[in-house]
Amino acid sequence: MRPEQLGFTPRPGVPWLSPTLLAGTAVRVVLANLFGAYLDKRELQNSLPAQIFFERVGETDTDEETDTGELWLDYVADLGDGFNATYSIAYLLAQPQLTVDGETLPRGRALVMGGDQVYPTASGQQYEDRFKGPYEAALPLPPPNGDRPTMYALPGNHDWYDGLTAFLRLFARARGKVGGWRTHQTRSYFAIGLPHRWWLFAIDAQLDAYIDDPQLRYFRDAAKKLRPGDRVILCLPNPTWVEATRDPHAYDTVDYFIRTIIDPTRAHVRVMLSGDLHHYARYTRPDRELITCGGGGAYLYATHRLPERIDAPPKTTLVRTKSRSEEYRLAATYPTKSRSRLLAAGVFGRLPLRNPGFVGLLGALHLLLLFAFTGAVQRMSGPEQRLFTIPLVGIALLVLGATVGFAMPPTAGTRQLRHWLLGLGHGAAQLALGVLGAWAWLALPAHDLRWPLPLIVGVLVYAPLSGLVSSQVVAAYLLVASAFDVNVNELFAAQGIVDYKSFLRLHLDADGTLTIYPIAVARVGRRWRATPEAPAEKPWIEPVDPLSVHLADKPIRLR
């Protein structure tokens, strides 16, 4: 289990409120937004082979219209975070079969990854430790029968933060492999022919940008193989149908693709799959299913704020040409909305435990507030003390600016009055806590000690205590703000909940019926043991306590 034996370092879950991580991620997001168009490697992929793939039993990479076999296919997204959650899902995906609620479900012939294969940002080492290493440990070699499964990957926003460099090196290369899976896609997007006139199209919409011309040409060529009545599974890097409830333009690119690429062939998009939101949710209408399944390993995201009904495309859009808006109802979520609400309330305990660096940052901020308030209410003396006299107005503006900015993350969509009010209210609460702390400080004898003893007491005692109390103020703010659809992501990212994971197992049977099994894992593994005596194709690591799986939703059958 040592890194030098495994060949990778099992990583803990990402502490999403870590000050260094917040700063580094913020810089990368800004650079990606500013220079994304210049770093967009999708145009360069035009020089790579424009290959269409086929996954059909008895047929390899051929366009055989008479194929009547059946096929199993797996889908997972948002993996590559902490080892416990990521490897739990990898271990289950690698098993020859799973028994779920009394049904035996064989391993997929192909594994489609829906985005964000690594967190927090893409690099060769991060992919090695957080994705490739765990998946190779789960399935080191192909099955002994020689039927090697294929792995396809669609990039998400975290894969894009290095301009897609590491992603292309890992996935888009000839005769590549990740353990027992082979990788042979040639670009960051792909089309796969499936049995019984089913198709899977996976679109790379880089950081919510437009679809580039080479990609459009690729899918136009792929669409030439579609015939009237063919059925399409459309894979996207994010659930634009949900995001459109905040930003009406979020669905525009998808709608354009369907109208211009799929609809002219008279084929039908029957299923749309996405990750990005780390939960399972299904919106339905008679002719189409919209499924979010981002439970591959990243922290759990709320389900209780999902709307019961949505329109896709949204009715409130400025796009002149669009498809007719259709209403979809929310059919199922995992975890349930009631469970999600209970998990949200756990932020008070999980936030400080998962983010000690953030608690330290809050403590340092309140220590500065202490110096500012005490300097304003009493006359400071001595050159050393004057060095720590901080202008009260300056530190107050810093606190208010930080809390307002925290209420307006990049995912917030259009900034509205509620963002300002919640941010200012949070800042006022932190300032009030600072006033209370200064009053308690002045009531104690520590501030009368000879300098620099007050500073030492402040660093060793006041900062840790005030940081812990301030973290509870942040937790209360997140819980209140989430009720107004503000900082919902931060509410759950701060907790880093590793349980309640999910993936999809799809089955095309002999009569062409597609059945989707949403597989849920209520509790991921936490204790592991090495298996050096196991056969070469078996996992290197297995859970001490067996992993339990069940269906997150009833099987979804489509014809």
XYZ file of N, CA, C and O in Angstrom, residues 14-155:
568
model
N -10.044 16.714 -1.586
C -9.611 18.105 -1.732
C -10.297 18.976 -0.679
O -11.530 18.963 -0.581
N -9.537 19.724 0.130
C -10.166 20.664 1.078
C -10.543 21.950 0.338
O -9.734 22.866 0.177
N -11.759 22.042 -0.103
C -12.137 23.069 -1.075
C -12.093 24.486 -0.522
O -12.073 25.446 -1.292
N -12.090 24.657 0.795
C -11.980 25.996 1.359
C -10.574 26.306 1.850
O -10.369 27.296 2.547
N -9.609 25.487 1.490
C -8.223 25.766 1.836
C -7.801 27.095 1.207
O -8.027 27.324 0.015
N -7.182 28.006 1.972
C -6.794 29.314 1.414
C -5.891 29.198 0.191
O -6.090 29.901 -0.800
N -4.896 28.309 0.254
C -3.999 28.179 -0.900
C -4.725 27.610 -2.109
O -4.482 28.033 -3.241
N -5.625 26.657 -1.866
C -6.387 26.088 -2.970
C -7.336 27.119 -3.558
O -7.463 27.246 -4.786
N -8.017 27.882 -2.707
C -8.915 28.922 -3.197
C -8.167 29.932 -4.048
O -8.630 30.322 -5.126
N -6.999 30.349 -3.563
C -6.225 31.339 -4.308
C -5.734 30.769 -5.637
O -5.860 31.399 -6.690
N -5.181 29.542 -5.585
C -4.672 28.938 -6.810
C -5.757 28.658 -7.829
O -5.594 28.920 -9.025
N -6.882 28.137 -7.360
C -7.992 27.850 -8.276
C -8.553 29.136 -8.865
O -8.899 29.195 -10.053
N -8.655 30.187 -8.032
C -9.169 31.459 -8.528
C -8.287 31.996 -9.652
O -8.782 32.484 -10.677
N -6.968 31.892 -9.473
C -6.051 32.365 -10.513
C -6.245 31.561 -11.794
O -6.308 32.114 -12.903
N -6.370 30.240 -11.648
C -6.530 29.399 -12.847
C -7.854 29.663 -13.543
O -7.933 29.644 -14.775
N -8.913 29.888 -12.781
C -10.208 30.184 -13.386
C -10.145 31.504 -14.146
O -10.640 31.616 -15.279
N -9.518 32.507 -13.541
C -9.395 33.799 -14.208
C -8.585 33.665 -15.492
O -8.967 34.171 -16.558
N -7.450 32.950 -15.410
C -6.627 32.767 -16.604
C -7.372 31.983 -17.674
O -7.272 32.289 -18.873
N -8.120 30.944 -17.245
C -8.878 30.153 -18.215
C -9.936 30.996 -18.897
O -10.164 30.877 -20.116
N -10.593 31.885 -18.129
C -11.626 32.739 -18.721
C -11.024 33.808 -19.626
O -11.584 34.154 -20.665
N -9.854 34.353 -19.207
C -9.235 35.418 -19.991
C -8.566 34.886 -21.251
O -8.661 35.485 -22.327
N -7.880 33.755 -21.114
C -7.061 33.254 -22.217
C -7.564 31.933 -22.785
O -6.875 31.306 -23.577
N -8.763 31.525 -22.368
C -9.283 30.243 -22.836
C -9.366 30.149 -24.345
O -9.059 29.116 -24.935
N -9.783 31.230 -24.980
C -9.901 31.220 -26.441
C -8.541 31.028 -27.104
O -8.425 30.411 -28.164
N -7.473 31.575 -26.475
C -6.139 31.446 -27.051
C -5.531 30.078 -26.780
O -4.678 29.601 -27.523
N -5.961 29.440 -25.679
C -5.433 28.134 -25.317
C -6.315 26.988 -25.812
O -6.046 25.834 -25.514
N -7.371 27.311 -26.539
C -8.331 26.310 -26.991
C -7.665 25.354 -27.974
O -7.337 25.733 -29.094
N -7.452 24.122 -27.540
C -6.780 23.136 -28.387
C -7.751 22.387 -29.295
O -7.326 21.498 -30.041
N -9.021 22.726 -29.246
C -9.964 22.007 -30.100
C -9.709 22.315 -31.568
O -9.868 21.442 -32.429
N -9.324 23.551 -31.887
C -9.010 23.877 -33.280
C -7.818 23.048 -33.759
O -7.786 22.589 -34.896
N -6.803 22.871 -32.883
C -5.623 22.106 -33.269
C -5.952 20.634 -33.483
O -5.243 19.942 -34.215
N -7.015 20.147 -32.837
C -7.370 18.737 -32.983
C -7.850 18.408 -34.387
O -8.023 17.230 -34.718
N -8.056 19.424 -35.191
C -8.452 19.183 -36.582
C -7.386 18.388 -37.331
O -7.679 17.729 -38.332
N -6.132 18.443 -36.825
C -5.054 17.689 -37.468
C -5.035 16.220 -37.046
O -4.315 15.418 -37.636
N -5.816 15.876 -36.020
C -5.872 14.492 -35.553
C -6.946 13.718 -36.316
O -7.883 14.316 -36.857
N -6.848 12.404 -36.381
C -7.828 11.611 -37.140
C -9.253 11.835 -36.625
O -9.487 11.873 -35.415
N -10.171 11.976 -37.546
C -11.587 12.166 -37.191
C -12.281 10.816 -37.221
O -13.065 10.518 -38.119
N -12.015 10.011 -36.231
C -12.478 8.626 -36.223
C -13.811 8.493 -35.491
O -14.017 9.085 -34.437
N -14.705 7.723 -36.078
C -15.966 7.348 -35.435
C -15.800 5.917 -34.932
O -15.266 5.049 -35.626
N -16.256 5.658 -33.716
C -16.021 4.372 -33.074
C -17.309 3.554 -33.040
O -18.413 4.095 -33.105
N -17.126 2.241 -32.929
C -18.271 1.336 -32.878
C -18.056 0.321 -31.757
O -16.987 -0.263 -31.644
N -19.056 0.197 -30.916
C -19.024 -0.788 -29.838
C -20.191 -1.738 -30.064
O -21.322 -1.479 -29.662
N -19.889 -2.818 -30.754
C -20.926 -3.789 -31.089
C -20.377 -5.183 -30.895
O -19.258 -5.474 -31.318
N -21.124 -6.026 -30.248
C -20.668 -7.371 -29.949
C -20.390 -8.116 -31.252
O -21.229 -8.167 -32.157
N -19.186 -8.668 -31.356
C -18.807 -9.391 -32.563
C -18.279 -8.509 -33.653
O -17.783 -8.998 -34.655
N -18.357 -7.190 -33.485
C -17.852 -6.268 -34.490
C -16.918 -5.283 -33.797
O -17.231 -4.770 -32.733
N -15.774 -5.004 -34.381
C -14.811 -4.078 -33.801
C -14.547 -2.942 -34.771
O -14.006 -3.154 -35.865
N -14.959 -1.734 -34.366
C -14.696 -0.529 -35.153
C -15.199 -0.658 -36.595
O -14.536 -0.254 -37.542
N -16.360 -1.248 -36.781
C -16.938 -1.342 -38.120
C -18.366 -0.853 -38.075
O -19.048 -0.961 -37.061
N -18.814 -0.325 -39.167
C -20.183 0.176 -39.280
C -21.054 -0.943 -39.840
O -21.306 -1.036 -41.033
N -21.477 -1.816 -38.960
C -22.247 -2.991 -39.362
C -23.706 -2.781 -38.978
O -24.087 -2.876 -37.823
N -24.533 -2.472 -39.965
C -25.927 -2.132 -39.685
C -26.755 -3.342 -39.269
O -27.819 -3.190 -38.688
N -26.288 -4.548 -39.559
C -27.082 -5.735 -39.255
C -26.810 -6.270 -37.850
O -27.329 -7.322 -37.495
N -25.995 -5.575 -37.074
C -25.669 -6.054 -35.733
C -26.939 -6.146 -34.894
O -27.713 -5.197 -34.794
N -27.165 -7.299 -34.281
C -28.365 -7.509 -33.464
C -28.014 -7.979 -32.058
O -28.863 -8.489 -31.348
N -26.738 -7.840 -31.665
C -26.324 -8.298 -30.352
C -26.756 -7.338 -29.262
O -27.386 -6.309 -29.499
N -26.406 -7.708 -28.031
C -26.677 -6.823 -26.917
C -25.373 -6.220 -26.421
O -24.293 -6.711 -26.738
N -25.479 -5.175 -25.631
C -24.284 -4.454 -25.195
C -24.514 -3.879 -23.810
O -25.607 -3.378 -23.498
N -23.470 -3.951 -22.974
C -23.460 -3.279 -21.682
C -22.475 -2.122 -21.747
O -21.373 -2.253 -22.296
N -22.881 -1.007 -21.170
C -22.097 0.227 -21.247
C -22.168 0.924 -19.892
O -23.242 1.001 -19.275
N -21.034 1.423 -19.411
C -20.994 2.131 -18.124
C -20.748 3.619 -18.346
O -20.068 4.019 -19.299
N -21.293 4.415 -17.431
C -21.104 5.871 -17.472
C -20.783 6.363 -16.064
O -21.487 6.023 -15.093
N -19.722 7.153 -15.951
C -19.336 7.734 -14.666
C -18.786 9.137 -14.930
O -18.242 9.406 -16.002
N -18.939 10.028 -13.965
C -18.445 11.394 -14.122
C -18.039 11.955 -12.774
O -18.488 11.484 -11.725
N -17.188 12.972 -12.811
C -16.748 13.694 -11.615
C -16.039 12.760 -10.638
O -16.461 12.567 -9.505
N -14.951 12.189 -11.116
C -14.123 11.317 -10.303
C -12.792 12.025 -10.037
O -12.668 13.235 -10.227
N -11.804 11.297 -9.565
C -10.483 11.882 -9.417
C -10.340 12.851 -8.263
O -9.520 13.771 -8.330
N -11.101 12.660 -7.186
C -10.932 13.490 -5.986
C -10.184 12.642 -4.951
O -9.119 12.113 -5.239
N -10.721 12.460 -3.767
C -10.061 11.652 -2.753
C -10.052 10.184 -3.106
O -10.934 9.673 -3.809
N -9.053 9.452 -2.602
C -8.883 8.047 -2.961
C -10.066 7.196 -2.541
O -10.535 6.350 -3.312
N -10.582 7.384 -1.339
C -11.637 6.495 -0.833
C -12.842 6.465 -1.762
O -13.353 5.403 -2.117
N -13.322 7.644 -2.153
C -14.510 7.699 -3.012
C -14.187 7.279 -4.438
O -14.920 6.490 -5.053
N -13.086 7.783 -4.985
C -12.739 7.466 -6.371
C -12.470 5.980 -6.548
O -12.948 5.349 -7.496
N -11.710 5.393 -5.620
C -11.388 3.979 -5.782
C -12.601 3.087 -5.523
O -12.736 2.027 -6.139
N -13.495 3.509 -4.636
C -14.710 2.719 -4.414
C -15.481 2.542 -5.712
O -15.930 1.432 -6.049
N -15.643 3.632 -6.468
C -16.367 3.545 -7.745
C -15.548 2.775 -8.774
O -16.084 1.951 -9.526
N -14.243 3.029 -8.839
C -13.394 2.299 -9.787
C -13.444 0.797 -9.510
O -13.516 -0.014 -10.440
N -13.410 0.429 -8.243
C -13.455 -0.986 -7.856
C -14.762 -1.632 -8.325
O -14.762 -2.748 -8.851
N -15.872 -0.931 -8.153
C -17.161 -1.482 -8.577
C -17.254 -1.568 -10.099
O -17.769 -2.553 -10.647
N -16.757 -0.561 -10.794
C -16.790 -0.586 -12.260
C -15.929 -1.716 -12.816
O -16.208 -2.229 -13.901
N -14.881 -2.080 -12.090
C -13.969 -3.112 -12.581
C -14.458 -4.525 -12.328
O -13.946 -5.476 -12.940
N -15.449 -4.693 -11.464
C -15.926 -6.042 -11.149
C -16.571 -6.685 -12.379
O -17.270 -6.012 -13.147
N -16.364 -7.978 -12.600
C -16.969 -8.635 -13.772
C -18.483 -8.485 -13.816
O -19.070 -8.422 -14.901
N -19.111 -8.432 -12.664
C -20.554 -8.214 -12.603
C -20.920 -7.724 -11.209
O -20.188 -7.905 -10.247
N -22.062 -7.071 -11.128
C -22.604 -6.599 -9.867
C -24.015 -7.148 -9.710
O -24.772 -7.217 -10.690
N -24.367 -7.521 -8.500
C -25.743 -7.911 -8.198
C -26.398 -6.740 -7.486
O -26.010 -6.383 -6.372
N -27.378 -6.138 -8.153
C -28.004 -4.919 -7.646
C -29.500 -5.164 -7.541
O -30.177 -5.409 -8.551
N -30.029 -5.104 -6.328
C -31.445 -5.315 -6.081
C -31.958 -6.576 -6.778
O -33.020 -6.585 -7.409
N -31.161 -7.634 -6.697
C -31.582 -8.923 -7.231
C -31.263 -9.153 -8.686
O -31.469 -10.264 -9.192
N -30.748 -8.152 -9.421
C -30.414 -8.304 -10.834
C -28.903 -8.385 -11.003
O -28.149 -7.658 -10.344
N -28.467 -9.237 -11.894
C -27.048 -9.369 -12.198
C -26.714 -8.488 -13.397
O -27.277 -8.667 -14.489
N -25.797 -7.560 -13.195
C -25.450 -6.583 -14.225
C -23.976 -6.741 -14.585
O -23.099 -6.386 -13.790
N -23.656 -7.264 -15.777
C -22.257 -7.449 -16.171
C -21.537 -6.118 -16.366
O -22.154 -5.086 -16.640
N -20.222 -6.168 -16.249
C -19.397 -4.989 -16.500
C -19.562 -4.508 -17.933
O -19.761 -5.289 -18.865
N -19.496 -3.178 -18.133
C -19.672 -2.614 -19.453
C -18.544 -2.964 -20.407
O -17.373 -3.027 -20.021
N -18.901 -3.181 -21.650
C -17.901 -3.369 -22.704
C -17.119 -2.087 -22.924
O -15.965 -2.099 -23.350
N -17.761 -0.957 -22.636
C -17.113 0.350 -22.738
C -17.463 1.160 -21.498
O -18.530 0.992 -20.903
N -16.545 2.020 -21.115
C -16.738 2.928 -19.990
C -16.618 4.351 -20.511
O -15.576 4.740 -21.032
N -17.693 5.116 -20.376
C -17.710 6.515 -20.807
C -17.593 7.396 -19.575
O -18.384 7.274 -18.633
N -16.593 8.270 -19.577
C -16.392 9.207 -18.482
C -16.881 10.580 -18.919
O -16.465 11.098 -19.957
N -17.759 11.159 -18.099
C -18.483 12.352 -18.522
C -17.870 13.682 -18.160
O -18.504 14.715 -18.329
N -16.620 13.710 -17.654
C -15.976 14.983 -17.369
C -15.446 15.081 -15.962
O -15.901 14.400 -15.047
N -14.469 15.977 -15.794
C -13.800 16.206 -14.507
C -13.211 14.898 -13.988
O -13.589 14.377 -12.944
N -12.230 14.405 -14.759
C -11.544 13.178 -14.350
C -10.495 13.429 -13.265
O -9.868 12.477 -12.786
N -10.275 14.693 -12.907
C -9.280 15.010 -11.899
C -9.660 16.317 -11.216
O -10.295 17.195 -11.813
N -9.289 16.414 -9.940
C -9.515 17.628 -9.148
C -8.224 17.944 -8.390
O -7.434 17.039 -8.105
N -7.965 19.199 -8.026
C -8.764 20.388 -8.349
C -8.434 20.963 -9.718
O -9.270 21.589 -10.344
N -7.172 20.764 -10.181
C -6.778 21.239 -11.503
C -5.985 20.142 -12.197
O -5.396 19.272 -11.552
N -5.966 20.199 -13.519
C -5.349 19.144 -14.311
C -3.831 19.302 -14.352
O -3.309 20.404 -14.506
N -3.142 18.190 -14.194
C -1.701 18.097 -14.417
C -1.370 16.622 -14.543
O -2.164 15.754 -14.152
N -0.193 16.312 -15.061
C 0.179 14.917 -15.220
C 0.204 14.164 -13.905
O -0.281 13.036 -13.811
N 0.747 14.792 -12.848
C 0.832 14.118 -11.556
C -0.532 13.965 -10.910
O -0.824 12.936 -10.282
N -1.392 14.971 -11.054
C -2.741 14.860 -10.481
C -3.519 13.742 -11.150
O -4.222 12.963 -10.484
N -3.418 13.630 -12.464
C -4.087 12.522 -13.157
C -3.541 11.172 -12.673
O -4.291 10.211 -12.496
N -2.229 11.107 -12.474
C -1.614 9.848 -12.060
C -2.111 9.413 -10.682
O -2.454 8.243 -10.471
N -2.163 10.364 -9.738
C -2.512 10.021 -8.358
C -4.011 9.908 -8.129
O -4.469 9.075 -7.344
N -4.785 10.760 -8.775
C -6.209 10.842 -8.458
C -7.103 10.090 -9.445
O -8.272 9.867 -9.170
N -6.552 9.717 -10.607
C -7.393 9.003 -11.575
C -6.731 7.726 -12.096
O -7.188 6.626 -11.832
N -5.630 7.878 -12.807
C -5.050 6.722 -13.487
C -4.609 5.649 -12.502
O -4.881 4.457 -12.702
N -3.913 6.047 -11.426
C -3.448 5.077 -10.445
C -4.579 4.267 -9.834
O -4.530 3.023 -9.834
N -5.623 4.928 -9.291
C -6.732 4.150 -8.729
C -7.427 3.233 -9.735
O -7.780 2.098 -9.405
N -7.631 3.700 -10.967
C -8.319 2.855 -11.948
C -7.437 1.697 -12.409
O -7.929 0.603 -12.698
N -6.143 1.923 -12.487
C -5.249 0.828 -12.830
C -5.194 -0.197 -11.702
O -5.120 -1.401 -11.950
N -5.249 0.270 -10.449
C -5.265 -0.655 -9.323
C -6.546 -1.482 -9.288
O -6.542 -2.628 -8.830
N -7.650 -0.911 -9.765
C -8.931 -1.619 -9.758
C -9.012 -2.677 -10.861
O -9.600 -3.745 -10.673
N -8.429 -2.391 -12.035
C -8.425 -3.351 -13.146
C -7.032 -3.300 -13.784
O -6.814 -2.608 -14.773
N -6.056 -4.019 -13.210
C -4.669 -3.899 -13.690
C -4.463 -4.389 -15.113
O -3.686 -3.817 -15.869
N -5.149 -5.477 -15.488
C -4.975 -6.087 -16.798
C -6.330 -6.410 -17.397
O -7.338 -6.488 -16.677
N -6.397 -6.601 -18.707
C -7.677 -6.974 -19.330
C -8.180 -8.295 -18.778
O -7.409 -9.114 -18.259
N -9.478 -8.554 -18.876
C -10.014 -9.856 -18.443
C -9.329 -10.994 -19.185
O -8.900 -10.838 -20.335
N -9.197 -12.150 -18.572
C -8.473 -13.259 -19.207
C -9.115 -13.765 -20.490
O -8.447 -14.403 -21.298
N -10.403 -13.468 -20.704
C -11.041 -13.919 -21.951
C -10.647 -13.056 -23.144
O -11.081 -13.317 -24.266
N -9.841 -12.014 -22.910
C -9.353 -11.187 -24.007
C -10.280 -10.094 -24.455
O -9.934 -9.324 -25.350
N -11.465 -10.011 -23.887
C -12.422 -8.977 -24.264
C -12.095 -7.711 -23.496
O -12.644 -7.448 -22.434
N -11.188 -6.903 -24.005
C -10.688 -5.729 -23.287
C -11.684 -4.588 -23.404
O -12.032 -4.172 -24.507
N -12.172 -4.047 -22.282
C -13.114 -2.928 -22.360
C -12.422 -1.647 -22.815
O -11.207 -1.483 -22.670
N -13.222 -0.751 -23.365
C -12.720 0.517 -23.892
C -13.118 1.650 -22.952
O -14.201 1.634 -22.374
N -12.237 2.628 -22.834
C -12.514 3.807 -22.018
C -12.540 5.042 -22.918
O -11.607 5.286 -23.692
N -13.630 5.797 -22.828
C -13.760 7.079 -23.514
C -13.931 8.167 -22.451
O -14.569 7.936 -21.417
N -13.386 9.343 -22.712
C -13.461 10.411 -21.710
C -13.803 11.739 -22.372
O -13.259 12.096 -23.424
N -14.705 12.446 -21.741
C -15.094 13.795 -22.156
C -14.527 14.767 -21.127
O -14.660 14.539 -19.926
N -13.869 15.849 -21.536
C -13.302 16.765 -20.543
C -14.358 17.657 -19.898
O -15.321 18.079 -20.545
